[in-house]
Short mmCIF file of C-alpha atoms and ligand atoms in Angstrom, two decimals:
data_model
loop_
_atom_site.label_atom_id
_atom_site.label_comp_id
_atom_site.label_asym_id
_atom_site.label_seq_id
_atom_site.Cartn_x
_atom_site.Cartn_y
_atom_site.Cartn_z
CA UNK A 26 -32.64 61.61 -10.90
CA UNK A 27 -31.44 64.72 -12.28
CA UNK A 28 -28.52 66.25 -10.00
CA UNK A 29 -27.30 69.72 -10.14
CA UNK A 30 -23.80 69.07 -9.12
CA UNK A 31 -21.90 72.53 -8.28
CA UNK A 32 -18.53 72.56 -7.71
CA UNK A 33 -18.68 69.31 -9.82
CA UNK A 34 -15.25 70.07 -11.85
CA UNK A 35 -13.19 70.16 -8.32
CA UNK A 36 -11.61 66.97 -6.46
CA UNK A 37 -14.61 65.83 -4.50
CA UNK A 38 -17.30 66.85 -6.66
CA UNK A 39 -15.79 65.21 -10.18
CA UNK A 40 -14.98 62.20 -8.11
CA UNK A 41 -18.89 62.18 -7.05
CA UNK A 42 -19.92 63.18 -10.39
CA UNK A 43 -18.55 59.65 -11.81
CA UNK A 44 -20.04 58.00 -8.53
CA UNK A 45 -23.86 59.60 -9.49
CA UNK A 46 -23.55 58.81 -13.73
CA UNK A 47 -22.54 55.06 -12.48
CA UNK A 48 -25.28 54.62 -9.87
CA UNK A 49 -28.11 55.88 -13.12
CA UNK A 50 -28.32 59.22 -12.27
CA UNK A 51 -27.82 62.22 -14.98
CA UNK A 52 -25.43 65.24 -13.98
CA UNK A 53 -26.01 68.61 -14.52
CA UNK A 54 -22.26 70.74 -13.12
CA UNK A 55 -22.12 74.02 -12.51
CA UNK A 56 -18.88 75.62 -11.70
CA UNK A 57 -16.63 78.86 -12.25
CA UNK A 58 -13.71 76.92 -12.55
CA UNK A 59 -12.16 79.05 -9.75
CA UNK A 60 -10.05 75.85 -8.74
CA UNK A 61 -10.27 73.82 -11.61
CA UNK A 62 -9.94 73.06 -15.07
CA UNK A 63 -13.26 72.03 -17.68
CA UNK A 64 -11.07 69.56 -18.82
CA UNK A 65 -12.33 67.37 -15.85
CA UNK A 66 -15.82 67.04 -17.24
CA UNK A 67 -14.23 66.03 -20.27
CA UNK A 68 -12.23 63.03 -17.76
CA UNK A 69 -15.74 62.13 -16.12
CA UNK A 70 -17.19 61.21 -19.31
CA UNK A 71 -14.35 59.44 -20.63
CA UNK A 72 -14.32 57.06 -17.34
CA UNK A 73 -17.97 56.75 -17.47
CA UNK A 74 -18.95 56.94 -20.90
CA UNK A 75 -21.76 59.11 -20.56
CA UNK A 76 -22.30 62.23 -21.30
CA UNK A 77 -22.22 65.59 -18.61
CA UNK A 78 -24.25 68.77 -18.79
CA UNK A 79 -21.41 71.65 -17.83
CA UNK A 80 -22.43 75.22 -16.99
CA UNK A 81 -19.49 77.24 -16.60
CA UNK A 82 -21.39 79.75 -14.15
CA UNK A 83 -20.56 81.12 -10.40
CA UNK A 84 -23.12 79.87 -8.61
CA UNK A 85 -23.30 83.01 -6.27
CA UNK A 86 -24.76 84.34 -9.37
CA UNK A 87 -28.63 83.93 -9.28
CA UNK A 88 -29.53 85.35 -12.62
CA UNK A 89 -27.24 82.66 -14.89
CA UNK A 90 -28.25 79.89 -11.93
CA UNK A 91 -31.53 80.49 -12.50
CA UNK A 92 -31.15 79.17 -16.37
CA UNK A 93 -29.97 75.92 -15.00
CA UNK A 94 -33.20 75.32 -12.88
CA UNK A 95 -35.21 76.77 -15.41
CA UNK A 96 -33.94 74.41 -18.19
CA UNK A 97 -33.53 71.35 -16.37
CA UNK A 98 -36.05 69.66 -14.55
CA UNK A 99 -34.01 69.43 -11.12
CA UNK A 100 -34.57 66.51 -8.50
CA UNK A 101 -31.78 67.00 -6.26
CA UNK A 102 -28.48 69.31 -5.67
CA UNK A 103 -25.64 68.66 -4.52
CA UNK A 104 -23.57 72.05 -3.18
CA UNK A 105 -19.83 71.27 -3.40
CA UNK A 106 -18.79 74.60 -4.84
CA UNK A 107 -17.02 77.01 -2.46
CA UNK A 108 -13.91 78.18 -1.34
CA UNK A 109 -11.78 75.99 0.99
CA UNK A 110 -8.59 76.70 2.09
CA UNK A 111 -8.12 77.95 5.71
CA UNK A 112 -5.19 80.17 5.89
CA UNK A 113 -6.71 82.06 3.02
CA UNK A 114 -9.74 82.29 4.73
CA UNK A 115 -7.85 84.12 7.59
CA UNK A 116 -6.22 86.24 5.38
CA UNK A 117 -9.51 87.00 3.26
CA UNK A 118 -12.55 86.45 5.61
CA UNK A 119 -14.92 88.61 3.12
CA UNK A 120 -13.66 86.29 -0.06
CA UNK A 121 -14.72 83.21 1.90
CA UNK A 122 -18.13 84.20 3.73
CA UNK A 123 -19.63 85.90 0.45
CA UNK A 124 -18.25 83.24 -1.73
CA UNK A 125 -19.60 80.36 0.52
CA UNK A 126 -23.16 81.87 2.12
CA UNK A 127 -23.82 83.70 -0.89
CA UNK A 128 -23.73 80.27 -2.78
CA UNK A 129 -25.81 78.57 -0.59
CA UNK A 130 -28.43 81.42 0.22
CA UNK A 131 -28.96 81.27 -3.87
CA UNK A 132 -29.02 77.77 -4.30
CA UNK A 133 -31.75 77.56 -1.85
CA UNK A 134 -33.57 80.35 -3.13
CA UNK A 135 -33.65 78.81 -6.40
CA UNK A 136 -34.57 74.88 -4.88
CA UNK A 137 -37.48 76.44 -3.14
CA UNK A 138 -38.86 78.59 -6.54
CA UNK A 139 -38.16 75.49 -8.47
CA UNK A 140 -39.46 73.01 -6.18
CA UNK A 141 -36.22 70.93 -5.77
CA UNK A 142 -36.79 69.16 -2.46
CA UNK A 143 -33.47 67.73 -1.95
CA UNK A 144 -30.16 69.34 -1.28
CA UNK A 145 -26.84 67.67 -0.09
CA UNK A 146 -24.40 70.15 1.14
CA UNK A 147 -20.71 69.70 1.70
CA UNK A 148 -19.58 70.45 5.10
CA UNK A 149 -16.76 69.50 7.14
CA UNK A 150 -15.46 68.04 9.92
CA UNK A 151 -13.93 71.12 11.12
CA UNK A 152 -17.46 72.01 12.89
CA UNK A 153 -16.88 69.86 15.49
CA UNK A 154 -14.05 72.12 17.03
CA UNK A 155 -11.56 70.90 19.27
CA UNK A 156 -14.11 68.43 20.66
CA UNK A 157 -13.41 65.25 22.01
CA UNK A 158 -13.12 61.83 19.89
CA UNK A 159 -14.90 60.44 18.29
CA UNK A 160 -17.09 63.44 16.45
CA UNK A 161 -20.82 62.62 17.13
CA UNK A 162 -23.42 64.26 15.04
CA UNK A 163 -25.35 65.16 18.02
CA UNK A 164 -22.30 66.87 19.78
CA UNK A 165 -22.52 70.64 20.32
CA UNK A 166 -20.47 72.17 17.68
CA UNK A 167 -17.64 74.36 18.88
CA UNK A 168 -15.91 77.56 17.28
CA UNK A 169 -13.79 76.75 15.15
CA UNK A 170 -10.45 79.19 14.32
CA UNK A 171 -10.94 80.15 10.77
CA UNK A 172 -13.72 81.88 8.81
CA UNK A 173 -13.77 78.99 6.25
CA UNK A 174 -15.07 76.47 9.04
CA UNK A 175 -17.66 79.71 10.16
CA UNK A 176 -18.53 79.26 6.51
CA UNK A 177 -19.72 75.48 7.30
CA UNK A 178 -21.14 76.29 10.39
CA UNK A 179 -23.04 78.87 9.26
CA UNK A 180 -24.46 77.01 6.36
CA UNK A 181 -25.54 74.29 7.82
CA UNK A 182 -27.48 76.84 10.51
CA UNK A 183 -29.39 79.14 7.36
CA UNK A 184 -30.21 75.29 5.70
CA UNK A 185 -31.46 73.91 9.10
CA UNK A 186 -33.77 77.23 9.39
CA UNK A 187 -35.19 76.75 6.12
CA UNK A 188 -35.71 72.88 6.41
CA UNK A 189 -37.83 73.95 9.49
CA UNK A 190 -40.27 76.13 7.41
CA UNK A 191 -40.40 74.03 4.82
CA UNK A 192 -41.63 70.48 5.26
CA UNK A 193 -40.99 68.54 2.13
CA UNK A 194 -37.47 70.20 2.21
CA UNK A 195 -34.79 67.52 2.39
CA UNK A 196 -31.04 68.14 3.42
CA UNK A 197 -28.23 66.41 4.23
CA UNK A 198 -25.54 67.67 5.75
CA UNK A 199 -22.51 65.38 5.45
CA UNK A 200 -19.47 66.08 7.41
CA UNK A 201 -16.45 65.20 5.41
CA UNK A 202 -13.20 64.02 7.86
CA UNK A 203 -10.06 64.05 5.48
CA UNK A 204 -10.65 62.96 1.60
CA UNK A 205 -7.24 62.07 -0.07
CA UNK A 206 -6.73 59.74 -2.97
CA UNK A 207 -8.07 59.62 -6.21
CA UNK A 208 -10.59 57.72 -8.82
CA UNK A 209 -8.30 54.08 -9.60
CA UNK A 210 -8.24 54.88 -13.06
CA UNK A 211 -5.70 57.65 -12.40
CA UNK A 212 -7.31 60.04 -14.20
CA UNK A 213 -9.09 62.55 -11.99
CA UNK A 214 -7.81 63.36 -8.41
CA UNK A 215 -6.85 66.39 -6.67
CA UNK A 216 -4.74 68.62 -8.25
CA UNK A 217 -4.05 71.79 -6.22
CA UNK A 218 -2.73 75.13 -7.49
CA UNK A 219 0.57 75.79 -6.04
CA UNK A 220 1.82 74.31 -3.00
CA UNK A 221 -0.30 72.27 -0.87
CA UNK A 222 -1.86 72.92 2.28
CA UNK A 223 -3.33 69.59 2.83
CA UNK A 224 -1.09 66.93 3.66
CA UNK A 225 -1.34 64.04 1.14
CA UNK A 226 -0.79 66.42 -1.32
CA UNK A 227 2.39 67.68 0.21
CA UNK A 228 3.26 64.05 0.27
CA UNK A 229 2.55 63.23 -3.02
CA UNK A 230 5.01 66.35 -3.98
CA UNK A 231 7.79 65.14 -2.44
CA UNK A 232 7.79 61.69 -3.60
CA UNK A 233 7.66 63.49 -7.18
CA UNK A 234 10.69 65.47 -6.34
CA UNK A 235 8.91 68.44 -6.92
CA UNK A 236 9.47 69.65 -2.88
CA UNK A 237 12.28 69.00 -0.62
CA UNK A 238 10.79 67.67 2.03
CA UNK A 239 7.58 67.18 4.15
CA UNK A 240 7.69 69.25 7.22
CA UNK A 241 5.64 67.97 9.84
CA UNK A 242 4.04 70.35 12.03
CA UNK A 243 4.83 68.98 15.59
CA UNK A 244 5.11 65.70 17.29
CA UNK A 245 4.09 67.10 20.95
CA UNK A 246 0.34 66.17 20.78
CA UNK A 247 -0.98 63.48 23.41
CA UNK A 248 -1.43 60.85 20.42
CA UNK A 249 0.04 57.86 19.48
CA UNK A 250 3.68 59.56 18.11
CA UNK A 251 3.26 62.59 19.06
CA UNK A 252 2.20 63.80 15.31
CA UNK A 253 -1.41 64.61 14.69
CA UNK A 254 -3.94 61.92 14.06
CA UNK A 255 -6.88 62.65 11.41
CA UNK A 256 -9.47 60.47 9.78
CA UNK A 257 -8.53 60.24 6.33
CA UNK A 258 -11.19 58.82 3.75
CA UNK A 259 -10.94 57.32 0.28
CA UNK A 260 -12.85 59.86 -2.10
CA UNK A 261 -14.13 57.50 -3.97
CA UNK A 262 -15.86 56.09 -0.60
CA UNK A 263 -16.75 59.77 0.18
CA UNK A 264 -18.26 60.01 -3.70
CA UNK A 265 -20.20 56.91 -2.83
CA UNK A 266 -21.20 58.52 0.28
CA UNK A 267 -23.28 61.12 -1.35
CA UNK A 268 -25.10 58.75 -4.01
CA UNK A 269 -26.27 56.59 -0.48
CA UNK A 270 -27.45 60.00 1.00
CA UNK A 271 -29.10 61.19 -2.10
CA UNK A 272 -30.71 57.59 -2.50
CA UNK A 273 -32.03 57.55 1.34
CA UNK A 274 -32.93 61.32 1.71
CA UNK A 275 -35.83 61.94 3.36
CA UNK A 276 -37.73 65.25 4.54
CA UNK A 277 -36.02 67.02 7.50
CA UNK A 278 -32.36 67.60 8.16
CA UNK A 279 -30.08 64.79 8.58
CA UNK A 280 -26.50 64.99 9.67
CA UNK A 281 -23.70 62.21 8.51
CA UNK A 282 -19.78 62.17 9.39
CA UNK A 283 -18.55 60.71 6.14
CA UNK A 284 -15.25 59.28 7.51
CA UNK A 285 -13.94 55.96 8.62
CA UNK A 286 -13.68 55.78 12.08
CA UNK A 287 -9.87 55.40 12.31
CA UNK A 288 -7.57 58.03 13.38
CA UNK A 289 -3.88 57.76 11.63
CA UNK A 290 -1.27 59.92 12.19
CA UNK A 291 1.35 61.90 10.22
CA UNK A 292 4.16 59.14 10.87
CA UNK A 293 1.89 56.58 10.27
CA UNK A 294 0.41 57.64 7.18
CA UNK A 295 4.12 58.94 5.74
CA UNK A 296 5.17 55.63 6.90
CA UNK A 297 1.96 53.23 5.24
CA UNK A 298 2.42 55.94 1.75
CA UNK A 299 6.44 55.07 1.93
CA UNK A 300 5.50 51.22 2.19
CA UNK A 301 2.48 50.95 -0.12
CA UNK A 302 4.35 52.87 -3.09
CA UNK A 303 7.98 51.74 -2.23
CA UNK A 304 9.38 55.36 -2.15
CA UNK A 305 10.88 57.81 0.59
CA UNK A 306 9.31 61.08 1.74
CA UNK A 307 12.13 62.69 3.48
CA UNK A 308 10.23 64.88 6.46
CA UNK A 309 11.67 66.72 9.23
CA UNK A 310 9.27 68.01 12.45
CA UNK A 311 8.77 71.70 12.52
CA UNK A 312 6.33 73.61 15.40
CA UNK A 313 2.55 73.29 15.38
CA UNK A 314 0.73 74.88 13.16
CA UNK A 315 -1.67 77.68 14.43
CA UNK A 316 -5.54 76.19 14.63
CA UNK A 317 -4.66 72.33 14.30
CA UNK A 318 -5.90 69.95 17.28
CA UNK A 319 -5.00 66.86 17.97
CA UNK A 320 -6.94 63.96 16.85
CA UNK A 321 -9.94 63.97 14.56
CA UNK A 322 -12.09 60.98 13.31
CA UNK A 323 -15.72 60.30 13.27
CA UNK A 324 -18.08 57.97 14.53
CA UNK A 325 -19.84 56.39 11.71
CA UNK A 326 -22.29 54.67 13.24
CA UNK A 327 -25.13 56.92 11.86
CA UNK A 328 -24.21 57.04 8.34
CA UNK A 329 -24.22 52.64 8.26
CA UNK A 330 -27.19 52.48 10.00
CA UNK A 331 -29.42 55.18 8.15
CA UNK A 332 -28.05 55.33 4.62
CA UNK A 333 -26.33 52.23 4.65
CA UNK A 334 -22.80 53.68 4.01
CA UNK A 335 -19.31 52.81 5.33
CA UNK A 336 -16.28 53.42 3.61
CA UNK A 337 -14.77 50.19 2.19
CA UNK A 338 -10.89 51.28 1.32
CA UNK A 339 -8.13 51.21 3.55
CA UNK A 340 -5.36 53.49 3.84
CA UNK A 341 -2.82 51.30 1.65
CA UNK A 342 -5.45 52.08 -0.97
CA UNK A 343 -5.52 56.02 -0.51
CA UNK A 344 -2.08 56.38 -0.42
CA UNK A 345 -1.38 53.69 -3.70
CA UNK A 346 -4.49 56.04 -5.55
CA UNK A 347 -3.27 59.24 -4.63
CA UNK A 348 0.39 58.32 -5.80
CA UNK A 349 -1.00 57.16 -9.23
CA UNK A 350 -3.06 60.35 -9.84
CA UNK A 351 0.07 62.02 -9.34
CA UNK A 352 2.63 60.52 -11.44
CA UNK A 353 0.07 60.86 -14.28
CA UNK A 354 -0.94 64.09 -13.37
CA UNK A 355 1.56 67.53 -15.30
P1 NAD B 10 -12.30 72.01 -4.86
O1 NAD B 10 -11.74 73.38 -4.74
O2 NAD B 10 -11.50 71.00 -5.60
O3 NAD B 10 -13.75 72.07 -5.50
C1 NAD B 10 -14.62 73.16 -5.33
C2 NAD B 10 -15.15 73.54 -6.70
O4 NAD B 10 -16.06 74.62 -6.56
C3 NAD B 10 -14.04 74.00 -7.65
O5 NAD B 10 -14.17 73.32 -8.87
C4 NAD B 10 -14.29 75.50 -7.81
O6 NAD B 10 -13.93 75.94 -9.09
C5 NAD B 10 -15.79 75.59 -7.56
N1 NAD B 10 -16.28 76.86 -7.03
C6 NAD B 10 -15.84 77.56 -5.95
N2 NAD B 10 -16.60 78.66 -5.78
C7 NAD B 10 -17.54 78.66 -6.76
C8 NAD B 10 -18.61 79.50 -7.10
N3 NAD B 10 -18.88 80.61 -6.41
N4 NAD B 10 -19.37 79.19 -8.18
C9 NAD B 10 -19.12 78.08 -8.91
N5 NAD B 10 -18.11 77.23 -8.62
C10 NAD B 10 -17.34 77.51 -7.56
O7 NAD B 10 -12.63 71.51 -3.38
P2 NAD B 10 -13.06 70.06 -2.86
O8 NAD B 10 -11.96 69.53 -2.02
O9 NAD B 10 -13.60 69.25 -3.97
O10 NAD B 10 -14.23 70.49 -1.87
C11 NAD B 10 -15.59 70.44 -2.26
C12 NAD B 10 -16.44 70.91 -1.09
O11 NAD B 10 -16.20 70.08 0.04
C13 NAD B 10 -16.13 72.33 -0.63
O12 NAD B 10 -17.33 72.95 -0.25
C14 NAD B 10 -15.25 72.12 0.57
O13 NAD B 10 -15.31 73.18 1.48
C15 NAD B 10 -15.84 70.85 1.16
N6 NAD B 10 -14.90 70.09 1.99
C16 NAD B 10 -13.69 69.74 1.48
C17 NAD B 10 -12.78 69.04 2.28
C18 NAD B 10 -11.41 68.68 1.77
O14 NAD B 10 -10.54 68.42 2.58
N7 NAD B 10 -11.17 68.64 0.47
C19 NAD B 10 -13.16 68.68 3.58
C20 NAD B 10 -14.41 69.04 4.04
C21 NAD B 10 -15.29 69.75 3.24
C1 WQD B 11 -3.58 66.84 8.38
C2 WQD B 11 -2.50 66.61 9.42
C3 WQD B 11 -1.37 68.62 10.08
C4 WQD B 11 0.42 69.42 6.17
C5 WQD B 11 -8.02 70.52 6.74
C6 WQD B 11 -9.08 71.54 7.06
C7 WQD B 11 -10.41 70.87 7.24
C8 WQD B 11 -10.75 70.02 6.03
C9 WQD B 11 -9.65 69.07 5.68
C10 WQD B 11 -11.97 71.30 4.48
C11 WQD B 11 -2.47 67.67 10.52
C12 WQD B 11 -0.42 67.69 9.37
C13 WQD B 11 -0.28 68.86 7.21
C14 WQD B 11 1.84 69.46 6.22
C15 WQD B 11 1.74 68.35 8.35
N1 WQD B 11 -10.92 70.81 4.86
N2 WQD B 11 0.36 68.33 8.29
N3 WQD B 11 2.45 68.90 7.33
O1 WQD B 11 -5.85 70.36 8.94
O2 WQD B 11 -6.84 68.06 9.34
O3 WQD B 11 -7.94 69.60 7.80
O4 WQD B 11 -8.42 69.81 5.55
O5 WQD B 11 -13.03 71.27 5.04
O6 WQD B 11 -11.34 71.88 7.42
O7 WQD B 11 -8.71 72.20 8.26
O8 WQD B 11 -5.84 68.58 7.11
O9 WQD B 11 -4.20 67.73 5.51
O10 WQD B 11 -3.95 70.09 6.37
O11 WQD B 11 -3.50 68.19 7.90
O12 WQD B 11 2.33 67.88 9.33
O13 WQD B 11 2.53 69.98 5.34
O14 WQD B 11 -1.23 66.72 8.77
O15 WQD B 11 -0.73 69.27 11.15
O16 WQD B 11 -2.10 67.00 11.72
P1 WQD B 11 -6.57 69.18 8.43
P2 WQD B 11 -4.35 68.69 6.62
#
């Protein structure tokens, strides 16, 4: 098939780019390069050897989208492109929900004049709220404390509506628990401007030298340490995740948590990076940061038994990946 791939220069998207070229499938990326650099296409065709259609576009912007659809006979698109970090979001609410609903509003617009029936979109795990564990797809979603997750939410709500009206529409909606790591070749993986948010990236800093320490926000939660527990996936696995969805999408609206099932929690995963790369991450424990929960991890019984996904790496993996990307990485 020919994918439209937005967002396809950034961490998850490139990684899913290679994942999509591998499995036969020709890529068409459009991106602003808001958060990252062109010279990623350039990476995903050296590790695949095949070549990548780049439009260099914002994708809230339906006059140079429409040249895509209108030059490329589309099959299927896959929305990654959006804004995505949540302090920001609190701090510039308008940024996120134009840059995020805007996107999608016009991507749909465009799938529907163009008769593109299918249409994966990137949401998150964040939906779920401070539910309890494990995250079902067919719990009630609950508010969520930042408008980047509204963003999500919202999204998958306008794509639900228009899947109703519209038969042959196909989505998926694929809930993303936490991606870290990076392709095995070491040369694409996530590459953040300034300093991180997330926490493997924080990690990976410190091992470098680059920052002092890891500070980890509170070991007071009712988990196995104390420190929070999250679900953290293999992007590669996640990358794979989308080709299975694509592959098995049928009409209607069907929601997958793309995650592993296995909580792990800040010690632990400090701990299983410090063992799997042989190097110390110094850390002290600071308060909790405002809007984090607990524990987070899917069930992922839906995704195995519909599209035939599970992830297949384990966290030595993630942490041995992510540490590789790095070192290469200036
Ligand atoms: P990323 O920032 O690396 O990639 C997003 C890409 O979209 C970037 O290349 C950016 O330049 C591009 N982009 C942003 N706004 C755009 C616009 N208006 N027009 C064109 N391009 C635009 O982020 P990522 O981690 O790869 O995330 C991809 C998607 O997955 C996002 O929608 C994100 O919200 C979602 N998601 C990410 C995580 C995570 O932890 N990384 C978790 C759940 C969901
Ligand atoms: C993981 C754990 C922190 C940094 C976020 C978004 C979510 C999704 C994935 C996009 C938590 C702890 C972190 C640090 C720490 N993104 N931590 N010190 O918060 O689970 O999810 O990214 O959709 O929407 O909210 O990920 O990596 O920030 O944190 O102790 O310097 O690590 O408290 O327990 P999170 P994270």
């Amino acid at each position: 098939m020919n994918i439209l791939v937005t967002g396809g220069a950034g961490y998850i998207g490139s990684h899913t780019c290679v994942a999509l070229l591998e499995a036969g499938h020709t890529v068409i990326v459009a991106d602003n390069l808001c958060n990252s650099k062109a010279e990623t296409i350039d990476k995903i065709k050296q590790i695949t050897n095949k070549e990548v259609t780049f439009y260099k576009i914002d994708v809230t912007d339906e006059v140079a989208l429409e040249v895509v659809f209108a030059t490329h006979k589309i099959d299927g698109v896959i929305h990654f492109a959006g804004l995505k970090a949540v302090g920001e979001s609190v701090e510039n609410p308008l940024e996120y929900y134009y840059n995020n609903l805007v996107s999608t509003m016009v991507l749909s617009k465009l799938c529907k004049k163009y008769n593109v029936n299918k249409f994966v979109f990137s949401s998150s795990a964040t939906v779920y709220g401070d539910n309890k564990v494990p995250f079902v797809e067919t719990m009630n979603l609950l508010p969520t404390t930042n408008p980047y997750g509204e963003t999500k939410a919202m999204s998958e709500r306008i794509l639900t509506d228009i899947a109703k009206v519209n038969p042959d529409f196909s989505v998926a909606l694929l809930r993303y628990f936490n991606p870290v790591g990076a392709h095995e070749s070491g040369v694409i993986g996530e590459a953040p401007n300034g300093i991180p948010n997330n926490l493997m990236p924080y990690i990976t800093k410190v091992a470098k030298g680059e920052l002092d320490k890891l500070r980890i926000f509170g070991n007071d939660y009712l988990t196995v340490d104390g420190t929070g527990v999250r679900d953290y996936i293999h992007v590669v696995d996640l990358a794979e995740g989308h080709v299975a969805a694509l592959d098995k999408l049928t009409a209607g609206v069907h929601i997958y948590n793309l995650g592993t099932g296995e909580g792990t929690s800040v010690l632990q995963l400090v701990k299983a990076f410090e063992e799997a790369n042989n190097i110390e991450v110094p850390y002290e424990i600071v308060e909790r940061r405002t809007g984090d929960i607990a524990s987070c991890y899917a069930d992922v019984r839906k995704a195995r038994n519909e599209i035939g996904w599970t992830a297949k790496r384990g966290i030595v993996e993630m942490c041995r990946d992510a540490w590789r990307f790095e070192k290469n990485h200036k």
